[in-house]
mmCIF file of C-alpha atoms in Angstrom:
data_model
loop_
_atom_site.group_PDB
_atom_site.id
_atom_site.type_symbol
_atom_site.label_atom_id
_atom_site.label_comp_id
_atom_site.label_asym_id
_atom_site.label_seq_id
_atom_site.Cartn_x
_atom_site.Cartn_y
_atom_site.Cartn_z
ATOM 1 C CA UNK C 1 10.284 44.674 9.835
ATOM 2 C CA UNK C 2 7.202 45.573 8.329
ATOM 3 C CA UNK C 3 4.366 43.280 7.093
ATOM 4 C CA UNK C 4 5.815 41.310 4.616
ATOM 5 C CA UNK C 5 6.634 37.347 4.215
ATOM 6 C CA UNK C 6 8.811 36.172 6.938
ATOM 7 C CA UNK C 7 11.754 33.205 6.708
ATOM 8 C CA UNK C 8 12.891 32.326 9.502
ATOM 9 C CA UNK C 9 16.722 30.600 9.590
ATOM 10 C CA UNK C 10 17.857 28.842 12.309
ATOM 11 C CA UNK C 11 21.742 29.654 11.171
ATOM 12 C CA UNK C 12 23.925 27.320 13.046
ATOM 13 C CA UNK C 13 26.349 27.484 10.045
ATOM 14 C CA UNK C 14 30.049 27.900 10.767
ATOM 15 C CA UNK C 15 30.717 31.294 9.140
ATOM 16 C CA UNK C 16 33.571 30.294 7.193
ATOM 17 C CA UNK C 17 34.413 32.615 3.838
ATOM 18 C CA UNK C 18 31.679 32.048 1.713
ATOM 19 C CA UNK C 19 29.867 30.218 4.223
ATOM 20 C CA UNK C 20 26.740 32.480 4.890
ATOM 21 C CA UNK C 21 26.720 33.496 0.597
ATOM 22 C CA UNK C 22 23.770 31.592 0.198
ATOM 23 C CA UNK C 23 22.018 33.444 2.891
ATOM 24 C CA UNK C 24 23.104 36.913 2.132
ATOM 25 C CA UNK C 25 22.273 36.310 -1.724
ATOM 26 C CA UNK C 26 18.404 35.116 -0.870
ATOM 27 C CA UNK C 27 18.373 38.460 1.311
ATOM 28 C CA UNK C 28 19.845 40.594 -1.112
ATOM 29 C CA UNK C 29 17.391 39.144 -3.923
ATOM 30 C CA UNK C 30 14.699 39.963 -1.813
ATOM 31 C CA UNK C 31 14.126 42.875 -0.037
ATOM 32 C CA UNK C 32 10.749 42.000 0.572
ATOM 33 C CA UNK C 33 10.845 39.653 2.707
ATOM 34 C CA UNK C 34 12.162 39.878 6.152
ATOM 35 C CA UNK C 35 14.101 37.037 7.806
ATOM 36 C CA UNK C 36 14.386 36.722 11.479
ATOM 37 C CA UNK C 37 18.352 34.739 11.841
ATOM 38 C CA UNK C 38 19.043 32.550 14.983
ATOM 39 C CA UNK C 39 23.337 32.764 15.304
ATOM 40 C CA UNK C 40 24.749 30.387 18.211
ATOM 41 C CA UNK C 41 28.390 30.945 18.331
ATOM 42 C CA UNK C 42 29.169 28.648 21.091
ATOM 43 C CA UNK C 43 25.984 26.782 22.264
ATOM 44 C CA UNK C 44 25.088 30.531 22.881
ATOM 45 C CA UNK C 45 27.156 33.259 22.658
ATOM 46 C CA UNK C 46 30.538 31.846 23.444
ATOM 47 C CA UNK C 47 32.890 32.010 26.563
ATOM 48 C CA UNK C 48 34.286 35.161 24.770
ATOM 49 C CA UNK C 49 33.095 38.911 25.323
ATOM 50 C CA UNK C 50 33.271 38.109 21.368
ATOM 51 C CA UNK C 51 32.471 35.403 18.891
ATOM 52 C CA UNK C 52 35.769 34.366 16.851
ATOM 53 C CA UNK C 53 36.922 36.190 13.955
ATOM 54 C CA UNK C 54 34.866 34.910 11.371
ATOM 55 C CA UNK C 55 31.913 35.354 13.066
ATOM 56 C CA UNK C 56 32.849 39.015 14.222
ATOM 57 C CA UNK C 57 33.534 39.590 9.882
ATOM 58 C CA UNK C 58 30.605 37.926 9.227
ATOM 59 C CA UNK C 59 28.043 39.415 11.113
ATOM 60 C CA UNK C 60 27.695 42.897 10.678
ATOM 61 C CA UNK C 61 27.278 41.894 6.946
ATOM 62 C CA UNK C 62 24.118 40.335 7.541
ATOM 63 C CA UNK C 63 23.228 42.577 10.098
ATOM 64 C CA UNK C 64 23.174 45.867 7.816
ATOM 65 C CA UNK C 65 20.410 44.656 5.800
ATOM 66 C CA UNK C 66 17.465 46.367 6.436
ATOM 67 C CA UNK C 67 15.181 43.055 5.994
ATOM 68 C CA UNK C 68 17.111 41.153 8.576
ATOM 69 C CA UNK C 69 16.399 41.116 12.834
ATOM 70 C CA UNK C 70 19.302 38.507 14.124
ATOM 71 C CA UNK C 71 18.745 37.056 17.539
ATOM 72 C CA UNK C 72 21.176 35.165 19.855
ATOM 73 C CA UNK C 73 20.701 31.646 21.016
ATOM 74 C CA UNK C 74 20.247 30.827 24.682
ATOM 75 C CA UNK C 75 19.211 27.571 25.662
ATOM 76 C CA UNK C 76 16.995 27.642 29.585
ATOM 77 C CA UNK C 77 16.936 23.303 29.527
ATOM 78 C CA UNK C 78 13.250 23.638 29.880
ATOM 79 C CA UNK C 79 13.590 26.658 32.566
ATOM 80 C CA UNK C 80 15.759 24.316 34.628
ATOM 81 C CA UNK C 81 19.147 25.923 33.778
ATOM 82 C CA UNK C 82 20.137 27.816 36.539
ATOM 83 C CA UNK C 83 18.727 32.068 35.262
ATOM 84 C CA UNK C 84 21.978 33.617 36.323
ATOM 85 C CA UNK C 85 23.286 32.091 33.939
ATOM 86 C CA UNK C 86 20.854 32.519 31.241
ATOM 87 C CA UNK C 87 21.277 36.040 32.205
ATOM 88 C CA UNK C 88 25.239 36.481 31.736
ATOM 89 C CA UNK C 89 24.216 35.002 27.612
ATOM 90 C CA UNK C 90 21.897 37.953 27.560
ATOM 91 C CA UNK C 91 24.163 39.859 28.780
ATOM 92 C CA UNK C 92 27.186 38.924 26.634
ATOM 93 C CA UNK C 93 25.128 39.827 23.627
ATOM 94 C CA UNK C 94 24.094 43.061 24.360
ATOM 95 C CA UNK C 95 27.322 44.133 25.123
ATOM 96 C CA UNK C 96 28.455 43.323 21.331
ATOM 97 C CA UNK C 97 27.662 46.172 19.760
ATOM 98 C CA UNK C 98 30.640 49.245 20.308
ATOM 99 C CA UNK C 99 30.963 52.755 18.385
ATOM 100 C CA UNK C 100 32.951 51.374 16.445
ATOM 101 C CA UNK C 101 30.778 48.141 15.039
ATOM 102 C CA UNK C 102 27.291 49.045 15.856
ATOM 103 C CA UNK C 103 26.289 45.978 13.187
ATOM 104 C CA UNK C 104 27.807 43.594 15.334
ATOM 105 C CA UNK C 105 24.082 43.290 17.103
ATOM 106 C CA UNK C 106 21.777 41.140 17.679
ATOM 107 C CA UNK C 107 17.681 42.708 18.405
ATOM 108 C CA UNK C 108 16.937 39.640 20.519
ATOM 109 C CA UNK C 109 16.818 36.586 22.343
ATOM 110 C CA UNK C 110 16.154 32.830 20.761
ATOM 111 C CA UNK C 111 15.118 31.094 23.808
ATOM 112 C CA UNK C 112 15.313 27.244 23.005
ATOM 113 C CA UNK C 113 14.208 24.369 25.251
ATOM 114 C CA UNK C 114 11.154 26.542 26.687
ATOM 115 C CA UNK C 115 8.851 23.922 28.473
ATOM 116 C CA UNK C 116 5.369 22.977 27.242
ATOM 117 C CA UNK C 117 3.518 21.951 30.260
ATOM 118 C CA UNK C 118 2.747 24.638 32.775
ATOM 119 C CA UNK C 119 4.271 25.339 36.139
ATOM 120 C CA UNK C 120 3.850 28.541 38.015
ATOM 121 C CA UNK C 121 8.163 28.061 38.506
ATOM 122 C CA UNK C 122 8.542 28.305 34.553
ATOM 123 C CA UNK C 123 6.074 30.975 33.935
ATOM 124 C CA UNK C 124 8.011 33.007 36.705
ATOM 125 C CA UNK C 125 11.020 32.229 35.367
ATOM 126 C CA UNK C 126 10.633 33.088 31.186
ATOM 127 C CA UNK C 127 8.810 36.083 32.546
ATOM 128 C CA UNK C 128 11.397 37.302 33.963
ATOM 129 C CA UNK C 129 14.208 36.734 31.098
ATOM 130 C CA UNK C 130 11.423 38.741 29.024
ATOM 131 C CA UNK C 131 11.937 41.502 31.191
ATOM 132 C CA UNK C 132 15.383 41.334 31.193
ATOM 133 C CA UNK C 133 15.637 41.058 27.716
ATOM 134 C CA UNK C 134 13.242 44.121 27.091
ATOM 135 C CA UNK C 135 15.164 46.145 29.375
ATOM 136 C CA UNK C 136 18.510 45.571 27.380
ATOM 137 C CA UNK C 137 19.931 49.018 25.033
ATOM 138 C CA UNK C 138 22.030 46.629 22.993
ATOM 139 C CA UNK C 139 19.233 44.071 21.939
ATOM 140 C CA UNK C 140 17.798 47.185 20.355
ATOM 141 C CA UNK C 141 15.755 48.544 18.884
ATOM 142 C CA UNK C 142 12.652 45.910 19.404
ATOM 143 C CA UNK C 143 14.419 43.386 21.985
ATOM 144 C CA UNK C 144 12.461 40.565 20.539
ATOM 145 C CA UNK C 145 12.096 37.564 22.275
ATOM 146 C CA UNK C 146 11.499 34.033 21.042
ATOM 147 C CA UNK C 147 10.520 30.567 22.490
ATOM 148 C CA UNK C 148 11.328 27.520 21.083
ATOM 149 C CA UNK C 149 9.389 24.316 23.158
ATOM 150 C CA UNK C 150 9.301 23.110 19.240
ATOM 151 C CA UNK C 151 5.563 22.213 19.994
ATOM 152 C CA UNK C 152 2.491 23.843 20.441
ATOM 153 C CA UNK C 153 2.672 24.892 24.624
ATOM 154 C CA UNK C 154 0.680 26.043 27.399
ATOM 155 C CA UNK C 155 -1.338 28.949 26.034
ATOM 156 C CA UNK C 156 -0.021 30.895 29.308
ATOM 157 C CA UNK C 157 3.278 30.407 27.784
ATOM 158 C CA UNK C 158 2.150 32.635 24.474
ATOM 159 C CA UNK C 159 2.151 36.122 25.654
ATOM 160 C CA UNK C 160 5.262 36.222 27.277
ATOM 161 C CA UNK C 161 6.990 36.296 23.921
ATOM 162 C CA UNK C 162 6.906 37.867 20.757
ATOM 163 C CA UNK C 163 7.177 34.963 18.983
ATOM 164 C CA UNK C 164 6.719 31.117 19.622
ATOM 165 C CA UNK C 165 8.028 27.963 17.880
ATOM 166 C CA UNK C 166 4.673 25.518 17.774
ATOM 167 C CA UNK C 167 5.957 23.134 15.184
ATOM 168 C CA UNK C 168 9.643 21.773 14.889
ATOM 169 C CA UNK C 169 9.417 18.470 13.320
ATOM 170 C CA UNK C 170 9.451 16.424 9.941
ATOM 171 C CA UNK C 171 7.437 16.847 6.734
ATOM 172 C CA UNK C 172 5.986 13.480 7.424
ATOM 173 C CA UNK C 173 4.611 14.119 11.073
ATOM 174 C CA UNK C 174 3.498 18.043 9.759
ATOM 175 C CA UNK C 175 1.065 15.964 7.256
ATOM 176 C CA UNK C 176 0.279 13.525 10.034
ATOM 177 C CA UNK C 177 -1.305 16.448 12.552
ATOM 178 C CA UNK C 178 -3.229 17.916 9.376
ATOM 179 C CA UNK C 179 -0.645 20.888 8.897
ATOM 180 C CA UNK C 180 -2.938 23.722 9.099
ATOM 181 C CA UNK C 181 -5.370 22.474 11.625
ATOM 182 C CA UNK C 182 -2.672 22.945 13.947
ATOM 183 C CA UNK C 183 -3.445 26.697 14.144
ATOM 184 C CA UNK C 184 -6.849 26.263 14.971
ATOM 185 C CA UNK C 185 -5.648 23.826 18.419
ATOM 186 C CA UNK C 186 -3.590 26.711 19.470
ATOM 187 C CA UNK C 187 -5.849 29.243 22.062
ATOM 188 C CA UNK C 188 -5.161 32.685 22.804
ATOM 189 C CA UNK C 189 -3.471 33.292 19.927
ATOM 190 C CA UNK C 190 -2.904 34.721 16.243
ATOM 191 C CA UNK C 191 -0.525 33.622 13.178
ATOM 192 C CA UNK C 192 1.623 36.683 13.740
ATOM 193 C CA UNK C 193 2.667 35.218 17.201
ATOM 194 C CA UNK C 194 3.401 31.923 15.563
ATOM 195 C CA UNK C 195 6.562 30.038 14.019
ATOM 196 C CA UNK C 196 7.094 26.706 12.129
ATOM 197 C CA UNK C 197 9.614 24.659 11.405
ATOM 198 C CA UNK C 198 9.326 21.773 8.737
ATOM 199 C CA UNK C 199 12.591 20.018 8.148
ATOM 200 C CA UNK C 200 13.369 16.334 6.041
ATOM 201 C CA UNK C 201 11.023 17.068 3.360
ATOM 202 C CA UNK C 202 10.816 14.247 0.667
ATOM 203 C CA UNK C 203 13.421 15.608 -2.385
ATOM 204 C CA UNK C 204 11.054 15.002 -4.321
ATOM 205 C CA UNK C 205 8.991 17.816 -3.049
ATOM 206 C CA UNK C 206 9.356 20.255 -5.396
ATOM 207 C CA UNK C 207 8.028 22.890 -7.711
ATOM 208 C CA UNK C 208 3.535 22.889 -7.385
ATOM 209 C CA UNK C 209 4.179 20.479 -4.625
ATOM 210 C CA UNK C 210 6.838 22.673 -2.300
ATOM 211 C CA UNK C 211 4.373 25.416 -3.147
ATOM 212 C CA UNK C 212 1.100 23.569 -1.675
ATOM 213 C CA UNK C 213 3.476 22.723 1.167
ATOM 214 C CA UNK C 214 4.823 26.590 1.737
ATOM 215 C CA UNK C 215 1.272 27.887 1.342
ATOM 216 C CA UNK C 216 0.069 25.401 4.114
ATOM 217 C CA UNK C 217 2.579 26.057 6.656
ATOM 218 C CA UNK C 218 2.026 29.616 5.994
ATOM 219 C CA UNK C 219 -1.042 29.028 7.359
ATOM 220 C CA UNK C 220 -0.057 28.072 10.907
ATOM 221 C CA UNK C 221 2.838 30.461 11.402
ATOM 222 C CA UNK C 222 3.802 33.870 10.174
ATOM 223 C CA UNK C 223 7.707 32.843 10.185
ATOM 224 C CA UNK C 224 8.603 29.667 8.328
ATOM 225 C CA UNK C 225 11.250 27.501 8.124
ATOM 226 C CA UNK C 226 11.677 24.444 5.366
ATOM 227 C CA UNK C 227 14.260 22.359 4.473
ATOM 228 C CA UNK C 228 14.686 19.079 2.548
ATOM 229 C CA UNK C 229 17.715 18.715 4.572
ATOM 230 C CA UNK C 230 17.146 15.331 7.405
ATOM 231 C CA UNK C 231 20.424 15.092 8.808
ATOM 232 C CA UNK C 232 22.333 17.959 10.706
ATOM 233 C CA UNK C 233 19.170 20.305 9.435
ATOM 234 C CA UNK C 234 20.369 24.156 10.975
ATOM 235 C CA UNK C 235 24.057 23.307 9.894
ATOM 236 C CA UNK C 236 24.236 23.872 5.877
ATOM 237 C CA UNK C 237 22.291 25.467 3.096
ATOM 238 C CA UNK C 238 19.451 22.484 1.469
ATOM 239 C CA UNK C 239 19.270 22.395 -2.352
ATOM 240 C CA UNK C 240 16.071 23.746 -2.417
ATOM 241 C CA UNK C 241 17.375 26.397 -0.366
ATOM 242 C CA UNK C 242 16.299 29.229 -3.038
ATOM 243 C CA UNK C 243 13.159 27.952 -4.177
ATOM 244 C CA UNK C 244 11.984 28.098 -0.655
ATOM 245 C CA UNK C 245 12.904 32.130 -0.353
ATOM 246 C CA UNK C 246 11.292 32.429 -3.961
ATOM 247 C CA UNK C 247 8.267 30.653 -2.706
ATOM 248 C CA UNK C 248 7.976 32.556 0.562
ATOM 249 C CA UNK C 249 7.955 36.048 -1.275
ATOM 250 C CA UNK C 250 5.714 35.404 -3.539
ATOM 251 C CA UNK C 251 2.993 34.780 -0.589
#
């Protein structure tokens, strides 16, 4: 994952045949530019020691590209949910990968519903999944760790992960905080570290227009998520699906 534009896709498709083709054909089309995939079985990883079948065929597929890191999703309820429990996701996970499938991996940890207001109990408590996570084989070979409090957070908050999710809202509201002024609000802290989300963008957002808008977010975060979709945004593939990818690699 070198230094090169960076999509991120928060995949909550249901990987039934054919499902993930749009995704694997913007990957394959551009080797380029690296994509860092959320998957989320089951609200995490499942109540399985494996996904189902389709997931467990669909995978490694996406996995063996060499522009891809996948992560699992693990949801902490705002570092409330009880950590053994957080930890048996991680664990479940790491344990995916066998001799016999080493592509059915994930290299991290999506951590959704971090908090955004500081308490010594939180900081404690994401610090210590970061550990956990880093100290994992099979969340190899980087063990990269995400937050998601879908805003910008306590700057305390920052260096615990490798990346954080500042912006997760709509087109409308991105334009509304000045889209690239957010960056300079956020302390301690560089692009690299940084992730946006942009979702319900206007359809008729398009061509010089979807390119001002990929250019500005681009800006704020170093992995970037758009979609025209406003309804169910994680869940299916927008129209302007492509375009976005095209956009993002030419950057």
């Amino acid at each position: 994952m070198g230094p090169k534009s960076k999509v991120f896709v928060p995949l909550y498709v249901y990987p039934a045949p054919g499902a993930w083709t749009p995704l694997e054909n913007v990957i394959s089309a551009h080797p380029d530019v690296n994509f860092t995939i959320v998957i989320n079985p089951g609200n995490g990883p499942g109540p399985d020691t494996l996904p189902d079948a389709n997931y467990t065929r669909e995978i490694p597929t996406i996995a063996s590209y060499e522009n891809v890191r996948l992560l699992g999703y693990v949801h902490t309820t705002y570092a409330k949910r009880n950590v053994s429990l957080v930890r048996e996701d991680i664990k479940t996970y790491a344990a995916w990968p066998t001799a016999s499938n080493l592509h059915l991996a994930v290299q991290g940890i999506f951590f959704d519903e971090t908090p955004q207001q500081y308490s010594a109990h939180s900081l404690a408590y994401l610090q210590d999944l970061a550990n956990f996570v880093k100290g994992l084989d099979g969340l190899g070979p980087n063990q990269f760790v995400v937050h998601n409090p879908g805003t910008i957070p306590d700057s305390r908050y920052l260096s615990i992960a490798d990346s954080t999710v500042v912006f997760e809202e709509t087109y409308s509201t991105f334009q509304q905080r000045q889209g690239a002024k957010l960056f300079t609000s956020i302390p301690e802290s560089n692009r690299t570290q940084l992730c946006a989300v942009v979702h319900s963008v206007p359809d008729d957002i398009e061509g010089r227009e979807l390119r001002g808008l990929v250019k500005q977010v681009c800006k704020v975060a170093d992995e970037v998520f758009i979609t025209h979709l406003n309804t169910d945004y994680y869940s299916s593939f927008g129209s302007k699906w492509a375009e976005f990818v095209d956009l993002m690699a030419a950057q």
